[in-house]
Structures are given as C-alpha cells and as structure tokens.
Tab-separated table of C-alpha atoms and ligand atoms in Angstrom:
chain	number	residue	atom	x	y	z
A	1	UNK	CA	-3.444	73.997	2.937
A	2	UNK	CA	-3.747	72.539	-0.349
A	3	UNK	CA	-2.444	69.361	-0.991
A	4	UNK	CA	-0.626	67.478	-3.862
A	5	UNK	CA	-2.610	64.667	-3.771
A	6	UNK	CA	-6.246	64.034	-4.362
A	7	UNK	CA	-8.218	66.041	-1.907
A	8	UNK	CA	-12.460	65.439	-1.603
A	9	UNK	CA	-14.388	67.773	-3.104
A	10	UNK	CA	-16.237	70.194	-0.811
A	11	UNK	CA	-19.020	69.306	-2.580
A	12	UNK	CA	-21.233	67.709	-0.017
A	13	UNK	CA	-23.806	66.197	-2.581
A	14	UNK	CA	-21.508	62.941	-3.124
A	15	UNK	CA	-23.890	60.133	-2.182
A	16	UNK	CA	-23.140	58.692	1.046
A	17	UNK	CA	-21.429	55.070	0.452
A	18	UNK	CA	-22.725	52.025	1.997
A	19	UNK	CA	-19.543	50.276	4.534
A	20	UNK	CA	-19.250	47.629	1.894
A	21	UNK	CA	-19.306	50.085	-1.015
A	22	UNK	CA	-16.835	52.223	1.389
A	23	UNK	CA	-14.673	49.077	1.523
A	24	UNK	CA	-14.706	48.499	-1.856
A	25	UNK	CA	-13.911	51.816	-2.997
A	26	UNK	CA	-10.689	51.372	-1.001
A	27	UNK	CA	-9.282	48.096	-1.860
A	28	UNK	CA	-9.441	49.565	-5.559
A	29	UNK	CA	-7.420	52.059	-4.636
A	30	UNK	CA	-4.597	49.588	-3.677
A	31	UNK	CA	-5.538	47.926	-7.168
A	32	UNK	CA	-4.362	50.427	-8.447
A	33	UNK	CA	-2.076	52.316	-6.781
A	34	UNK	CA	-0.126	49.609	-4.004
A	35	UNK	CA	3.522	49.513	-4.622
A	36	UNK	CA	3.552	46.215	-5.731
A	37	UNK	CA	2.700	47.308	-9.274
A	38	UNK	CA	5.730	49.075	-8.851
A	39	UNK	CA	8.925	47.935	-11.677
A	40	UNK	CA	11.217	48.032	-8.678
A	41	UNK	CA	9.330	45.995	-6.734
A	42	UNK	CA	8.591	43.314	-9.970
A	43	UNK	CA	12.396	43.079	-10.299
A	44	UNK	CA	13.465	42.856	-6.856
A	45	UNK	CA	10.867	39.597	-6.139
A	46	UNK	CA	11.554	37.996	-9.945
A	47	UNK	CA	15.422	38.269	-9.175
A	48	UNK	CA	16.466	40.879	-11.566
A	49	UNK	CA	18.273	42.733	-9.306
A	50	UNK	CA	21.736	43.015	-8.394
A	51	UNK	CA	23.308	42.606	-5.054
A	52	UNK	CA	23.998	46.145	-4.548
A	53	UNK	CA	20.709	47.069	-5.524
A	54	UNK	CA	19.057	44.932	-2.965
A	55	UNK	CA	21.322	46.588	-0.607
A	56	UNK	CA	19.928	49.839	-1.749
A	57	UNK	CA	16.599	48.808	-1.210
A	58	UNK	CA	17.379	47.520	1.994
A	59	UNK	CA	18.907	50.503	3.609
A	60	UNK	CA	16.181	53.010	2.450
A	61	UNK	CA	13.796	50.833	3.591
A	62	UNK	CA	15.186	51.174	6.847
A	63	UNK	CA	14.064	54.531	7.346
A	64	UNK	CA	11.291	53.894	6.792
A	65	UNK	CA	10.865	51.010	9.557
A	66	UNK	CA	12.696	53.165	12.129
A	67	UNK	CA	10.060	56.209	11.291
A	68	UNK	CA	6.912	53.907	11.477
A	69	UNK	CA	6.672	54.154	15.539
A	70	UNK	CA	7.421	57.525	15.265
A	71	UNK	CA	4.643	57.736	13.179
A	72	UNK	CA	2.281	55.785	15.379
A	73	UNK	CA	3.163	58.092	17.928
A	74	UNK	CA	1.563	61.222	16.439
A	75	UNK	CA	-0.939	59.073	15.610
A	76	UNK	CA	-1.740	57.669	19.366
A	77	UNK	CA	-1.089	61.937	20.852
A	78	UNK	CA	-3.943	62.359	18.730
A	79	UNK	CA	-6.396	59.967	20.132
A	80	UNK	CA	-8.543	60.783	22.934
A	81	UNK	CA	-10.033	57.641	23.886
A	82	UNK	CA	-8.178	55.343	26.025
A	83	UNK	CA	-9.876	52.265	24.415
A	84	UNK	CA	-8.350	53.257	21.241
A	85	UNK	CA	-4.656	53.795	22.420
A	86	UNK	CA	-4.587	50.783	23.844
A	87	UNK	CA	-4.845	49.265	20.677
A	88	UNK	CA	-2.746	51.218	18.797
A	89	UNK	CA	0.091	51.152	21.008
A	90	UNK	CA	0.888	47.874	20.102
A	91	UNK	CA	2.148	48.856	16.394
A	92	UNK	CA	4.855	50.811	18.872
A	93	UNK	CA	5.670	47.688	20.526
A	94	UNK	CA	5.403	45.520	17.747
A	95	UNK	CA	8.158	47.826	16.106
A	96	UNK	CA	10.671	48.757	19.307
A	97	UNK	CA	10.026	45.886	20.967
A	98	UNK	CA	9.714	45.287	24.932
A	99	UNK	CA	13.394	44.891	25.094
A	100	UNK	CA	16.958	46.022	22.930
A	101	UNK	CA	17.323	43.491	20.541
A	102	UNK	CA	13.311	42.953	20.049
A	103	UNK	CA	11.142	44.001	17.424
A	104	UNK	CA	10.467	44.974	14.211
A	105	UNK	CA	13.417	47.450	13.581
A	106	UNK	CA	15.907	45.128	15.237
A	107	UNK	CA	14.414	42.202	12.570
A	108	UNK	CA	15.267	44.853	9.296
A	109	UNK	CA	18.866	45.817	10.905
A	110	UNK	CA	19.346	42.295	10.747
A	111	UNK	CA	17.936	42.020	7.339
A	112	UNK	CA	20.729	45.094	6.315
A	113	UNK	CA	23.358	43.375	8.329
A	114	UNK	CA	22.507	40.159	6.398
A	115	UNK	CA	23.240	41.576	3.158
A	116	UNK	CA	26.539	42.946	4.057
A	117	UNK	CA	25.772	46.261	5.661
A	118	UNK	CA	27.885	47.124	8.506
A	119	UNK	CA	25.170	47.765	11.630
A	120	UNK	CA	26.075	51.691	12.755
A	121	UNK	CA	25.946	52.697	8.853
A	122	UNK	CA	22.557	51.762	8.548
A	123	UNK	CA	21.722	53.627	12.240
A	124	UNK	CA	23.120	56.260	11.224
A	125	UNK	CA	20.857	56.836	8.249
A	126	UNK	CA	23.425	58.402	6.304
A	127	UNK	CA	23.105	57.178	2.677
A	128	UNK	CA	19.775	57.231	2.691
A	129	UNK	CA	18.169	58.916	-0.758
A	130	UNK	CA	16.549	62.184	0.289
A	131	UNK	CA	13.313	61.097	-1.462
A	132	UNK	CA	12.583	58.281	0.624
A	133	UNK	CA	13.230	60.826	3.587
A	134	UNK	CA	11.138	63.342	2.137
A	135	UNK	CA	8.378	60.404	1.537
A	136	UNK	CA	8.837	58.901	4.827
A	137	UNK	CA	8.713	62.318	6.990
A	138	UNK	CA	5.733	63.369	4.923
A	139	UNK	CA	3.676	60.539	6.546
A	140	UNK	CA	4.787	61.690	9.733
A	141	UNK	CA	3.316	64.705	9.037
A	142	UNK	CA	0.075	63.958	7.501
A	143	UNK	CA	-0.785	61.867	10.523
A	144	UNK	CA	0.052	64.510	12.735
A	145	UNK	CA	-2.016	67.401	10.928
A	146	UNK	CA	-4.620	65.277	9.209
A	147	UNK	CA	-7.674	64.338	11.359
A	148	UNK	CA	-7.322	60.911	13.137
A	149	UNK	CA	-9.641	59.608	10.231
A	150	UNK	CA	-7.106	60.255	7.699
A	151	UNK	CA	-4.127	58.803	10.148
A	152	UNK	CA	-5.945	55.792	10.651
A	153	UNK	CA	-7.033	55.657	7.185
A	154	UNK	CA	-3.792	56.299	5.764
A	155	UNK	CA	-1.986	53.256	7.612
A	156	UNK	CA	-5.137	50.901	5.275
A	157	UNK	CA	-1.529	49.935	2.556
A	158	UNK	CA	-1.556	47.619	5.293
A	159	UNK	CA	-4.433	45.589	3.969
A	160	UNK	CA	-2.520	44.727	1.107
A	161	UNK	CA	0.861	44.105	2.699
A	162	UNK	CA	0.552	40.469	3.339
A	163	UNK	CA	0.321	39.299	-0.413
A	164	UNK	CA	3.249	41.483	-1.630
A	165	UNK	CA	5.192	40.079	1.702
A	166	UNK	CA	4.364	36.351	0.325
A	167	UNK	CA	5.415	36.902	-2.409
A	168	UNK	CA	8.275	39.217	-1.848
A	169	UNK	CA	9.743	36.253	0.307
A	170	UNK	CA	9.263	33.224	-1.478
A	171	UNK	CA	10.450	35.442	-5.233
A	172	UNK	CA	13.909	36.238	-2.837
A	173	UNK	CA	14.813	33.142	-1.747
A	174	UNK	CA	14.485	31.479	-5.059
A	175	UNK	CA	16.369	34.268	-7.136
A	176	UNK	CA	19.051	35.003	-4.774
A	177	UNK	CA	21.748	33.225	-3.461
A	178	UNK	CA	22.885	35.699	-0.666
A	179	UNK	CA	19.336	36.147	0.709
A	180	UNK	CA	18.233	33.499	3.415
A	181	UNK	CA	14.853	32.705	5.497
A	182	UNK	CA	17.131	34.313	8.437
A	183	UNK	CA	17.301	37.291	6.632
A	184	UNK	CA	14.069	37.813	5.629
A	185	UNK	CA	12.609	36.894	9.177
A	186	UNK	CA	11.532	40.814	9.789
A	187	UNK	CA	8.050	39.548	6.935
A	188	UNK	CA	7.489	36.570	9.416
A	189	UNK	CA	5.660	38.397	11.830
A	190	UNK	CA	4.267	41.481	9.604
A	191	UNK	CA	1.883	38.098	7.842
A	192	UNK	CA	0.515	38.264	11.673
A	193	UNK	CA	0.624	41.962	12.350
A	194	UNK	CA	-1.148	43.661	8.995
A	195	UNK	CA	-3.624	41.877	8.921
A	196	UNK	CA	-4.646	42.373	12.735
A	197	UNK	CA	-3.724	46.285	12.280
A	198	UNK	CA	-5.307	46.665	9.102
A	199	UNK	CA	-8.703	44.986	10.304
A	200	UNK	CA	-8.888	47.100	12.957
A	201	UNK	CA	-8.220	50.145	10.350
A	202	UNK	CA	-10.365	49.339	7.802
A	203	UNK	CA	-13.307	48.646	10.934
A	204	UNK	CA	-12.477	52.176	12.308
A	205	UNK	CA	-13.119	54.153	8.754
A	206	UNK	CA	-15.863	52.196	8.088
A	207	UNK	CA	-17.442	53.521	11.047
A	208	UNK	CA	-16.322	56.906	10.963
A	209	UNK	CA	-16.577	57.777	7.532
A	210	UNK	CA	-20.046	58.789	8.149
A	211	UNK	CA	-20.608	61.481	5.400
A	212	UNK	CA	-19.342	61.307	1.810
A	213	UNK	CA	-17.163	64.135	2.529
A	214	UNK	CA	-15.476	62.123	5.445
A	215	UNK	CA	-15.445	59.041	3.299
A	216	UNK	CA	-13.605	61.457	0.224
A	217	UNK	CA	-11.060	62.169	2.324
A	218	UNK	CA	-10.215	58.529	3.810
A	219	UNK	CA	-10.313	57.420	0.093
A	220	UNK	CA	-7.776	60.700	-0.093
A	221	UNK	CA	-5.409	59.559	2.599
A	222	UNK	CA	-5.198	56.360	1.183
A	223	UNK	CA	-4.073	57.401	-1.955
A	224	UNK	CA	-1.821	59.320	-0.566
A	225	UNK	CA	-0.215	56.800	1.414
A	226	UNK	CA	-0.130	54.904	-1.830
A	227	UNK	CA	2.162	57.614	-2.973
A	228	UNK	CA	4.348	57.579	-0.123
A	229	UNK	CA	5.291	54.052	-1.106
A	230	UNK	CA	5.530	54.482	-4.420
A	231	UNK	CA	7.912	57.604	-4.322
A	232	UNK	CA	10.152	55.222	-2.219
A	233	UNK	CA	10.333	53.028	-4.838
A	234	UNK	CA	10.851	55.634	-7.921
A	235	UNK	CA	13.620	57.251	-6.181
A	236	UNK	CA	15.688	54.043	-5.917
A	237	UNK	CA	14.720	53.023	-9.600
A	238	UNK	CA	16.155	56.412	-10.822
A	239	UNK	CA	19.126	56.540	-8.304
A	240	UNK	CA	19.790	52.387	-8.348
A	241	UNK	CA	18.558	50.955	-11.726
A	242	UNK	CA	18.027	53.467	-14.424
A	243	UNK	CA	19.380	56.049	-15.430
A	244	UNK	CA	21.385	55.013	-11.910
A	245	UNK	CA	22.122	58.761	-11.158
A	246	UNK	CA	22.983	58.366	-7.592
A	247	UNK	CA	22.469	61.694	-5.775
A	248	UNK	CA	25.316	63.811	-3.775
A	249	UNK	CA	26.170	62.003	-0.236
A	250	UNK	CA	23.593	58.810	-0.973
A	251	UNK	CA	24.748	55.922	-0.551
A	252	UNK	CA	27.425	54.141	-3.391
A	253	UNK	CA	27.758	50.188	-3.594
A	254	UNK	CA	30.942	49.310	-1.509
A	255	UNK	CA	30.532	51.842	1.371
A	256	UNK	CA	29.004	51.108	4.618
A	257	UNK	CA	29.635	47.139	4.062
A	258	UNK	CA	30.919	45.054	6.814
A	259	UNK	CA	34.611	43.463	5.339
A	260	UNK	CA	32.984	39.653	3.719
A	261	UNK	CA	36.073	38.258	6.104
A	262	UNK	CA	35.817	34.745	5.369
A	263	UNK	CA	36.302	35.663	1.515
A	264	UNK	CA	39.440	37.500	2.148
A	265	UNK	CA	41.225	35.218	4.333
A	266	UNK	CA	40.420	32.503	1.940
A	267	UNK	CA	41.976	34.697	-0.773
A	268	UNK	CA	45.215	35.857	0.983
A	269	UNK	CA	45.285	32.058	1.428
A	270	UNK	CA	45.352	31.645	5.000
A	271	UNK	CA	42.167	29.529	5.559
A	272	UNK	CA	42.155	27.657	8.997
A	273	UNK	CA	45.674	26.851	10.091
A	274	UNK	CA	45.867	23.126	10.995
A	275	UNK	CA	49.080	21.146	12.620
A	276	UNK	CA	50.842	19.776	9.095
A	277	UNK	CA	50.880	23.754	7.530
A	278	UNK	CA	53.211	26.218	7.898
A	279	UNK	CA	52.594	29.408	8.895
A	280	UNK	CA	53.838	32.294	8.322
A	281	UNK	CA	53.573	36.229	8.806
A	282	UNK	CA	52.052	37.933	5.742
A	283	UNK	CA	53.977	40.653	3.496
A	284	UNK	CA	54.316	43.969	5.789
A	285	UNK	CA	53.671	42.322	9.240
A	286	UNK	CA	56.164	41.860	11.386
A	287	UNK	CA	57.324	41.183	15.294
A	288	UNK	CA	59.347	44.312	16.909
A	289	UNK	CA	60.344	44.950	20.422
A	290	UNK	CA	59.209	48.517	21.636
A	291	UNK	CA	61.447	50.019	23.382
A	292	UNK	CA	59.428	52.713	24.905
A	293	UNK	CA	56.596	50.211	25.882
A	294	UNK	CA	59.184	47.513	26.866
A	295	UNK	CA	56.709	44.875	24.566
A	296	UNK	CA	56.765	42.616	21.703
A	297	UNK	CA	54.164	43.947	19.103
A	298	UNK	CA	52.911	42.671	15.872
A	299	UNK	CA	53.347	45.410	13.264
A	300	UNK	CA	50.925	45.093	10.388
A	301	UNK	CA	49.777	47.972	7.720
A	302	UNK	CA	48.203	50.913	10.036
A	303	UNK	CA	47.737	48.271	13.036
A	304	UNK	CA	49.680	47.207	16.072
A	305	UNK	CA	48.891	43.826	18.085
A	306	UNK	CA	50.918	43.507	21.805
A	307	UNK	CA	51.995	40.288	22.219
A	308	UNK	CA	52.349	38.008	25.337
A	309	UNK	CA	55.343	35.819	26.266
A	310	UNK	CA	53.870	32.784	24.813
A	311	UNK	CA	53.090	34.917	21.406
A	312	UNK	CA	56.514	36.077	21.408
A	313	UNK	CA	57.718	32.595	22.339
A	314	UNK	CA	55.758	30.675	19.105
A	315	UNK	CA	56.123	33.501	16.847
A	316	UNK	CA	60.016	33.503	17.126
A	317	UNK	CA	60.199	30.194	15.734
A	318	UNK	CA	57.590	31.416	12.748
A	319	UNK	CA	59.937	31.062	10.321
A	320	UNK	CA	58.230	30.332	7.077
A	321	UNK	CA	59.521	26.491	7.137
A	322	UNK	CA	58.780	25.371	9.959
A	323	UNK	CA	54.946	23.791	10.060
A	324	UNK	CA	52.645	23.918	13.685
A	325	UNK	CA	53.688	20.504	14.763
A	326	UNK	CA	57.597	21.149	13.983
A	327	UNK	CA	57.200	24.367	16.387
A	328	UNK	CA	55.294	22.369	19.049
A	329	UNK	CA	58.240	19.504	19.417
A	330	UNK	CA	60.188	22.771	20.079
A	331	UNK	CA	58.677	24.380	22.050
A	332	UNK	CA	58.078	20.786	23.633
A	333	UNK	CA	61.353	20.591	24.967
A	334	UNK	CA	62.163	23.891	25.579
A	335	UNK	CA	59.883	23.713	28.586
A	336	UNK	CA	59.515	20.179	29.303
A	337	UNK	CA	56.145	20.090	28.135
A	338	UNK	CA	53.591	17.511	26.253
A	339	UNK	CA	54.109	18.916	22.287
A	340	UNK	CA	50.522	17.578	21.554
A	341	UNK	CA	49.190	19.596	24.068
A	342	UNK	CA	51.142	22.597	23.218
A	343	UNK	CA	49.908	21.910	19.689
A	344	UNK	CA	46.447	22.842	20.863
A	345	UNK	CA	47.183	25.347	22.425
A	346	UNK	CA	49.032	27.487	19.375
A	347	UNK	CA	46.670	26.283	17.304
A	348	UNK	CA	43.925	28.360	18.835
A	349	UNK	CA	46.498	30.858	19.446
A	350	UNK	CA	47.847	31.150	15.342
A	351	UNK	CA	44.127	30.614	14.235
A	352	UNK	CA	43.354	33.796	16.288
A	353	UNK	CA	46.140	36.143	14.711
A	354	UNK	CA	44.630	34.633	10.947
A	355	UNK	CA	41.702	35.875	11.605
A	356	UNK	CA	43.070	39.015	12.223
A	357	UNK	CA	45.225	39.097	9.097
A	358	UNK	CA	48.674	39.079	10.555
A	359	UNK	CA	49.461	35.276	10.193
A	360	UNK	CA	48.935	33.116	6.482
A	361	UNK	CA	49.696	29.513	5.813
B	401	LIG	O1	6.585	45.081	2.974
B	401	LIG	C1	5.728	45.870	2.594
B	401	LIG	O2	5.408	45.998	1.419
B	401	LIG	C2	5.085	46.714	3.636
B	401	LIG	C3	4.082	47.591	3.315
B	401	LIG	C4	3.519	48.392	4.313
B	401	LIG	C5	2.449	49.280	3.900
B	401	LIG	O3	1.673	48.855	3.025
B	401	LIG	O4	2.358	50.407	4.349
B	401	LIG	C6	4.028	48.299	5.627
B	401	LIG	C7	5.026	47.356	5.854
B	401	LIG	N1	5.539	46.583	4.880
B	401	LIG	C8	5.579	47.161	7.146
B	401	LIG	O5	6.458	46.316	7.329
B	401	LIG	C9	5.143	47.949	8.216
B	401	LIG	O6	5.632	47.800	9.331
B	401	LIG	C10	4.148	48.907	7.988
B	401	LIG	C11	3.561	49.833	8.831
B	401	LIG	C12	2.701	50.532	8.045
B	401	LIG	C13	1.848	51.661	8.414
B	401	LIG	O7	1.393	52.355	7.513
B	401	LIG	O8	1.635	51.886	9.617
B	401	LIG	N2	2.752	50.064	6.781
B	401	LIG	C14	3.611	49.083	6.726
C-alpha cells in the first residue's frame, strides 16, 4: 500500500543511526510537527477562544479519548511477548479504568459535562466532525496493519504531551472563566502517564530500530501520528473558527448542552423561595383535578406533575398574595399543627416544584 505520509526509502544504504542520534532525529520531528504549533491550539491556551469553541474542541476530542484503548488494543493483539503486554495493558486501564466511573474517559466526559455538554450527547458521538473521525480511526488502523515498531513508535506524540498539557492547563484557567481545576482534572494524571508510556516507547524503538530502514519507518510513523493530531485540529479551525463552515449533522453551538438551570430560574425570577416571599405558579402552569386518574396534577407547558394531598393542600392556598409564612399559620390551624414546623416543611416542598419550573416568587 502506499501511503500519504512520508514512507522510508527502500534504499537500504541510509547510514545506520546511533540510539542517541535515533532519539534525536525523533524529538525534531515533534519540533516540528507536534500539535502544539498548531493556531488552534495557540488560541485555545492564550484565551482567544469562545465558549462554544472550547466546547467544540472538547467534544471532538472525546473521540479521540474513547478510541485510544481501542487503539491499544490492536496494538497489545499484536504483541507476542507476554512481558510486553503486560506493560502495555496498562494504557487500557489507565483509560477504562478498573471500575465505571474510573479512568481516563470518565475524567474527559467530565471535562465535556463541565463545559455544559449534556453526558449521553457526547456518548453518543454524534456531532463529532468527520475529520477528527477519519483522523482518529486512521490510527486505529495504522497500528493494526503497521508492524508493532511503527504502533509503538507511533504512540512517541506522547513524549511531548506533558509540556503542551502544562501549559494547556495553566493558559485555561487564567483565560477562562467557565473552565475550573475540576474540569481540567483528566491532564492531572496524563503529567504521570506520558511520560512513563512514552519512556517505555521511545526505549522500545531505540532498540528495535536496528537498521536504517527500520529506523525510516519509526521516524515515518511518527510523523504520521503528528498528522493525526494535527488534522484534528485543522478540521475544527475550518469548521469552528474560520471560515466556521460547520459541516452537515456536526455539531452547532446550543445543541447537546445540558439546560445552565441555575441561570434560568434566576431569570424567570424564582431564586430560592424563603418564608417572607410569595409564591406563586408561573404563566401556563396550573393545578387541575383529573378526572380519569382521580388526581390533582400540576399542568405546565408539555409537562404534568401528580400531586399529593399535602401538595394539593399548600398549593390551594397559592394564591399570588399570600407569602410562605401567611400559608403556614393556615395551614397551622387547619390541622392543629406547629406553623413553624409546617413552614419547613413547604419550604422544602415549594423549593422542590422551583426547581422544576412550575412555582416563581
Ligand atoms: O493533550 C494532549 O495534547 C495529548 C496528546 C497526546 C499525544 O501526543 O498523542 C495524547 C494525549 N493528550 C492523551 O491524553 C492521551 O491519552 C494519549 C494517548 C496517546 C497515544 O498515542 O497512545 N496520545 C495521547
């Protein structure tokens, strides 16, 4: 097969490099060619980004998180010494974790959740730019039909990872005000991680790459890989930042977003309910009794709540004038009761239904 990216030469004449030389050769290659030279990258660490293109970034990145074990995978089917499995299996673990909830991909769902993404959109991988698909699945396949030297070589980005995470962090955290060190927790342990997997890496193809032909085509996979990042990062310059031509079915800014709930109860002005305010229901919701169902509901826009008898019992004496305490004294003597304890009680009760939208003060 021929390639699209640099292949060696079959010209076996290349003098053979010394480990060092090797090792040089390669770092250059991530001089020149790591994505952290990439304008997307420079203007999502100096804070020239907008929210919604952060939240681009951060959902195409996903996939390629949630592809990296899959990629390690192929990589591990392909290795026939137990020594070396063992090893590598922990980039698997590292990324699903021992446990749901654990790992790597669980720490960037959180990073999408934390800038505003609702959880299942970002599972579900629709949305995601078909370039950084394309990118992502064509590492899966270069590990799996490359030798294991090119695999292992390819994965050697990794070796510059911990610099661009440094500084991808602390450049966030200054520039944005939505990002937090919560968010961003997914880099904490990849400053552990790439270094320990890229040592290992760079020890393995240093090793291996015993002729200058093997050593052309580790230099080869790492340029590739090089390219697999940095296609990633073109496609959401061109679909995010300029000329901004989002493609068919990728994702648009406002979609897949979790409701920001605090900022719309604040702005329908029903902020936490307290005894000396008055509640009341909101334009379009209202209490009914079902006749079919024999039950009180709450009738909002496209939503019904059933109501129990205390519900029904505060909620009749919602009137619009009457504030929490008022309704406690009433209710207070209506059943013989302590009002200030009764006062608790809606409170929790009337605090509940704000949340859900169908009570305002
Ligand atoms: O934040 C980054 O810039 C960055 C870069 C790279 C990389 O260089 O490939 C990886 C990661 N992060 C990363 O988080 C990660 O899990 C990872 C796995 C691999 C790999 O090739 O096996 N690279 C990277």
């Amino acid at each position: 097969m021929t390639a699209a990216f640099p292949t060696p030469a079959a010209d076996e004449s290349q003098r053979l490099l010394s480990p060092e030389e090797l090792e040089a050769a390669l770092r250059d290659i991530g001089a020149r060619r790591y994505h952290n030279l990439h304008p997307f990258h420079r203007l999502l660490h100096d804070g020239k980004l907008n929210k919604d293109q952060v939240r681009a970034w951060a959902l195409n990145r996903y996939y390629y998180q949630a592809m990296i074990p899959v990629k390690d995978a192929a990589v591990l089917a392909r290795m026939t010494e137990a020594s070396l499995r063992r090893v590598w299996r922990q980039r698997i673990v590292d990324h699903d974790g021992d446990h749901p909830g654990d790992g790597g991909i669980e720490r960037w769902l959180k990073l999408a959740e934390g800038v505003g993404f609702a959880r299942d959109y970002v599972l579900s991988t629709q949305g995601i730019l078909s370039a950084t698909r394309f990118s992502v699945d064509a590492y899966v396949h270069f590990v799996s039909e490359r030798s294991l030297l090119e695999a292992i070589a390819s994965s050697l980005t990794e070796m510059f990872s911990p610099t661009i995470i440094s500084e991808r962090v602390a450049g966030m955290l200054k520039n944005y005000d939505f990002i937090t060190k919560d968010t961003l927790a997914y880099f904490d342990k990849r400053l552990t991680q790439a270094p320990r997997d890229a040592d290992f890496a760079l020890d393995y193809v240093k090793r291996h790459a015993t002729t200058p032909a093997l050593q052309r085509q580790a230099m080869a996979a790492l340029t590739f890989k090089c390219n697999v990042l940095w296609t990633q990062l073109d496609a959401l310059y061109f679909a995010y930042v300029a000329p901004g031509m989002i493609p068919p079915d990728a994702w648009t800014p406002g979609t897949g977003l979790v409701a920001e709930a605090p900022a719309v109860v604040q702005a329908a002005g029903t902020g936490r309910i307290e005894a000396g305010h008055v509640p009341r229901l909101p334009r379009g919701v209202r209490m009914r009794f079902d006749e079919t169902r024999q039950k009180h509901v709450l009738l909002a826009p496209e939503r019904t709540f059933d109501l129990d008898d205390n519900a029904v019992a505060v909620l009749s004496l919602v009137d619009g004038q009457r504030s929490v305490a008022d309704i406690a004294v009433l209710l207070g003597q209506t059943y013989a009761a302590d009002p200030k304890v009764i006062e608790a009680d809606i409170l929790v009760m009337l605090n509940d239904l704000a949340t859900k939208r169908v009570l305002e003060r």
